[in-house]
Structure formats: C-alpha cells, structure tokens
Coordinates of N, CA and C in Angstrom, one line a residue:
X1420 N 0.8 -1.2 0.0 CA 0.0 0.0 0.0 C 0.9 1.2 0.0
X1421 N 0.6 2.3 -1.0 CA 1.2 3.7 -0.9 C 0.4 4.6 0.3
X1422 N 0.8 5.8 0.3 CA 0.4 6.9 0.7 C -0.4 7.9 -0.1
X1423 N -1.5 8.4 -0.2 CA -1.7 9.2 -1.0 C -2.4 10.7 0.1
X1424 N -2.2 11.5 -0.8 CA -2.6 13.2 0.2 C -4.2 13.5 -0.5
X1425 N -4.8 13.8 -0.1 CA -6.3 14.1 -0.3 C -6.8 15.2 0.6
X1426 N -6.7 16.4 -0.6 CA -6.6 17.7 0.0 C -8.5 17.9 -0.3
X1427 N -9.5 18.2 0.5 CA -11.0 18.5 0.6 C -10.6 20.0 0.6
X1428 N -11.8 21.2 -0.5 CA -11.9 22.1 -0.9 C -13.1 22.3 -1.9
X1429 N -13.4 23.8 -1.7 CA -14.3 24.3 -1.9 C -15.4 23.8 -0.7
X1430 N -15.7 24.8 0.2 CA -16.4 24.7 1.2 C -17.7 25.2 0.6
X1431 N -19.0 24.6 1.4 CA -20.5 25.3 0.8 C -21.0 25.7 1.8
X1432 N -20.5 26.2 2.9 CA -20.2 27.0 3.9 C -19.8 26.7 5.1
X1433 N -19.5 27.9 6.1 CA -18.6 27.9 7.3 C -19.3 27.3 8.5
X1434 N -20.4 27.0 8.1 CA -20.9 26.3 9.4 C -21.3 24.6 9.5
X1435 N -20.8 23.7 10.2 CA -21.1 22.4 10.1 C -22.2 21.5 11.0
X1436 N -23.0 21.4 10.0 CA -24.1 20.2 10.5 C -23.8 19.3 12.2
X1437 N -24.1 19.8 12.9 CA -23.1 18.4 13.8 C -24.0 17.0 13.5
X1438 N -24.8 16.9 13.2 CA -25.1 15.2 12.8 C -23.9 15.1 11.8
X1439 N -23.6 15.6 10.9 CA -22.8 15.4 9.6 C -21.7 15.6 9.9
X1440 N -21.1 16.5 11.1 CA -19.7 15.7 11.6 C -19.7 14.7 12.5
X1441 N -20.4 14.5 13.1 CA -20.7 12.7 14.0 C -20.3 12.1 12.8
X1442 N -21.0 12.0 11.8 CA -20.7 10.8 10.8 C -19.0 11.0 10.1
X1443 N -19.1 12.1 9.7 CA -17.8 12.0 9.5 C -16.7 11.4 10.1
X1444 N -16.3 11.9 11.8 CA -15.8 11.4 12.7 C -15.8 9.9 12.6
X1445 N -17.1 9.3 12.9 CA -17.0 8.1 12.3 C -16.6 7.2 11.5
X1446 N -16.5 8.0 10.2 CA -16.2 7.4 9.0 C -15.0 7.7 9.2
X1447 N -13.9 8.7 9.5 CA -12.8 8.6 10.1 C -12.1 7.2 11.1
X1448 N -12.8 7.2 12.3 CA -12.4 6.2 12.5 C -12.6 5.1 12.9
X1449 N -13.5 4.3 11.4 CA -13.5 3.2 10.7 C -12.4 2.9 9.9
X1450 N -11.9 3.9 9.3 CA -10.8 4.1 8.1 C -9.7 3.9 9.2
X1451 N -9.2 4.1 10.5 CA -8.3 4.2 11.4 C -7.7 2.9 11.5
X1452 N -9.6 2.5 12.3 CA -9.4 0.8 12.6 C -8.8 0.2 11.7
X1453 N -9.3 0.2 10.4 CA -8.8 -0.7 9.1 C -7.6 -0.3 9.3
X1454 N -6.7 0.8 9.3 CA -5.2 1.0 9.1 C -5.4 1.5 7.8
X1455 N -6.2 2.1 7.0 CA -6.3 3.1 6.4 C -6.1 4.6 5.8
X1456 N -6.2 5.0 7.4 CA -6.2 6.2 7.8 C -4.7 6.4 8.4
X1457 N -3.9 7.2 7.9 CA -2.1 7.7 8.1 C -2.8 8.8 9.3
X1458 N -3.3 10.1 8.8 CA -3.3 11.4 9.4 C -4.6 12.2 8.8
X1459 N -5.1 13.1 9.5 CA -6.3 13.8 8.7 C -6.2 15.4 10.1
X1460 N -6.7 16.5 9.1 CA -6.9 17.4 9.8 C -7.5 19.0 9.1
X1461 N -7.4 20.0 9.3 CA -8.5 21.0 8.7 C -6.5 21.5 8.6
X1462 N -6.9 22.6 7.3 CA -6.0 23.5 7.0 C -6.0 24.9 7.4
X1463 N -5.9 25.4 8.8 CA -6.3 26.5 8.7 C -5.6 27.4 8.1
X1464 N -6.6 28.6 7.9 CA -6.7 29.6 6.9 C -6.7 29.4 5.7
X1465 N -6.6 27.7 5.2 CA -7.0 27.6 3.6 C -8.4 27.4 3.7
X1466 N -9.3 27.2 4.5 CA -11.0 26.4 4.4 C -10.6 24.8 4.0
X1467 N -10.4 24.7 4.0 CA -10.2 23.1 3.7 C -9.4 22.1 4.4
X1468 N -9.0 21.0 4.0 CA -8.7 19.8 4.8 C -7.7 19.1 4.4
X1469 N -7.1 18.0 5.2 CA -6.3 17.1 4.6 C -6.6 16.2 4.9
X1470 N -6.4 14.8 4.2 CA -6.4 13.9 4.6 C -5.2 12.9 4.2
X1471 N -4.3 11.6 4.9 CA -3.6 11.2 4.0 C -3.8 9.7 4.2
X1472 N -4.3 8.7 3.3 CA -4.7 7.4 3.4 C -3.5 6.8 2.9
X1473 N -3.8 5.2 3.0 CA -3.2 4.0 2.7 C -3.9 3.7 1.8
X1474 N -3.9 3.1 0.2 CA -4.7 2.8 -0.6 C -3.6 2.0 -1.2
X1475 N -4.3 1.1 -2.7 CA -3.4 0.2 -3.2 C -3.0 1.1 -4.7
X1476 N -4.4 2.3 -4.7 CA -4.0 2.8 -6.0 C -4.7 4.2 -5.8
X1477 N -4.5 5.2 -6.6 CA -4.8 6.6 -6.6 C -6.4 6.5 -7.3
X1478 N -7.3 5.3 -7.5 CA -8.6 5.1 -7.7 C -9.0 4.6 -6.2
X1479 N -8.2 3.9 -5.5 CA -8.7 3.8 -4.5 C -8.6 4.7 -3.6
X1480 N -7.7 5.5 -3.6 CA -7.8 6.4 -2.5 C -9.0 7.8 -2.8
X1481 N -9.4 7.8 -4.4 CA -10.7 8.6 -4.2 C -11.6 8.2 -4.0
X1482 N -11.9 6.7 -3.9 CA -13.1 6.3 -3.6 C -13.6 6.0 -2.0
X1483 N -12.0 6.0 -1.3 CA -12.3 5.7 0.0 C -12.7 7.2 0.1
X1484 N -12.4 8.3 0.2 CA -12.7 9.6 0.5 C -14.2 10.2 0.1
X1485 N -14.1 9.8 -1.3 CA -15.6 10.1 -1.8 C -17.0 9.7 -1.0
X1486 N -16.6 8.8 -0.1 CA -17.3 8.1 1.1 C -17.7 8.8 2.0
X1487 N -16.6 9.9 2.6 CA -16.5 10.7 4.0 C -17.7 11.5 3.4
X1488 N -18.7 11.6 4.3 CA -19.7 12.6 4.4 C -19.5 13.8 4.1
X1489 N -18.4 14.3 4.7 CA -18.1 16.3 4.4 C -18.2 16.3 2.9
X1490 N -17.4 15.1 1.4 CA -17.9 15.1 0.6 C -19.1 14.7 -0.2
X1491 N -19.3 13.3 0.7 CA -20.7 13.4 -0.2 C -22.1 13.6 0.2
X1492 N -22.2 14.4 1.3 CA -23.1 15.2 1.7 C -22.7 16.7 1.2
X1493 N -21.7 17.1 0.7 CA -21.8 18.4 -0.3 C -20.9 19.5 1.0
X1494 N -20.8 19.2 2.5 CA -20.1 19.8 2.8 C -18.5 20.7 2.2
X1495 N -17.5 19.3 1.6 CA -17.1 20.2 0.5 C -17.2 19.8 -0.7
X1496 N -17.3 20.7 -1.4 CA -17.7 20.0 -2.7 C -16.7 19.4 -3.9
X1497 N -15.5 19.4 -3.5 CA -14.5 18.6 -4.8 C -13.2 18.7 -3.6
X1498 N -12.1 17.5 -4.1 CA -11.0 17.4 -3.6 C -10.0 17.0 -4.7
X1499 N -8.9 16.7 -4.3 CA -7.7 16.6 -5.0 C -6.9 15.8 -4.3
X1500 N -6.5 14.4 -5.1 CA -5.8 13.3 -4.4 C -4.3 13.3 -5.1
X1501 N -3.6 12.9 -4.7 CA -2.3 13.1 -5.3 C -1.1 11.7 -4.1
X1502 N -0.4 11.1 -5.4 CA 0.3 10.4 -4.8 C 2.2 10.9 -4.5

C-alpha cells in the first residue's frame, strides 16, 4: 500500500451540521481501525482539509474519501488526491 494526500476544498459553507460531523468522525475512525487512515486534519486559513490514506492505488484512494460525508453530503464540494 502507498500513501496518497487528499486535500477537501471548496467549502459550501462555514458552518457544520453536527449530525454530519458525527458521521464524518466516524467514517474517520473506521478508516483508522482498518489501518487506512495515516493522518487527517483542517488546514487553517486555507477552508479546507487534509487527509492522508493508505490505498493500493490513486482510484482507491478517491473512492475511500468520496465516502467521507463532508464530501458526499456536499459539505465540501470537490477534492484533489495526489500520490
């Protein structure tokens, strides 16, 4: 397994659902348990996020993220994976 960086951007605004970060959190650490999850954290003063997973390929690592709530509940709305 590589490492890949999965930067979350474009926010649809500054205030967060807390049901929708409960889940998130969770879906975070599910991804932990599995040994998935390297590191994750907000960027401040960019609005956005990082995240960095263990994946077998740069399709998997957008698919595990594409999962996390903040994206596909529209919190943010596009990211950028990079190995």
């Amino acid at each position: 397994m590589e490492k890949y960086v999965v930067i979350l951007k474009n926010k649809s605004s500054d205030t967060i659902d807390p049901d929708m970060n409960v889940r998130h959190c969770n879906h975070l650490r599910k991804l932990a348990l599995e040994g998935t999850l390297f590191l994750c954290g907000p960027l401040i003063g960019h609005g956005g996020a990082m995240q960095i997973l263990y994946a077998n390929s740069l399709e998997e690592a957008c698919e595990l993220v594409k999962q996390d709530p903040f994206l596909s509940e529209g919190f943010y709305l596009d990211f950028d994976c990079y190995r």
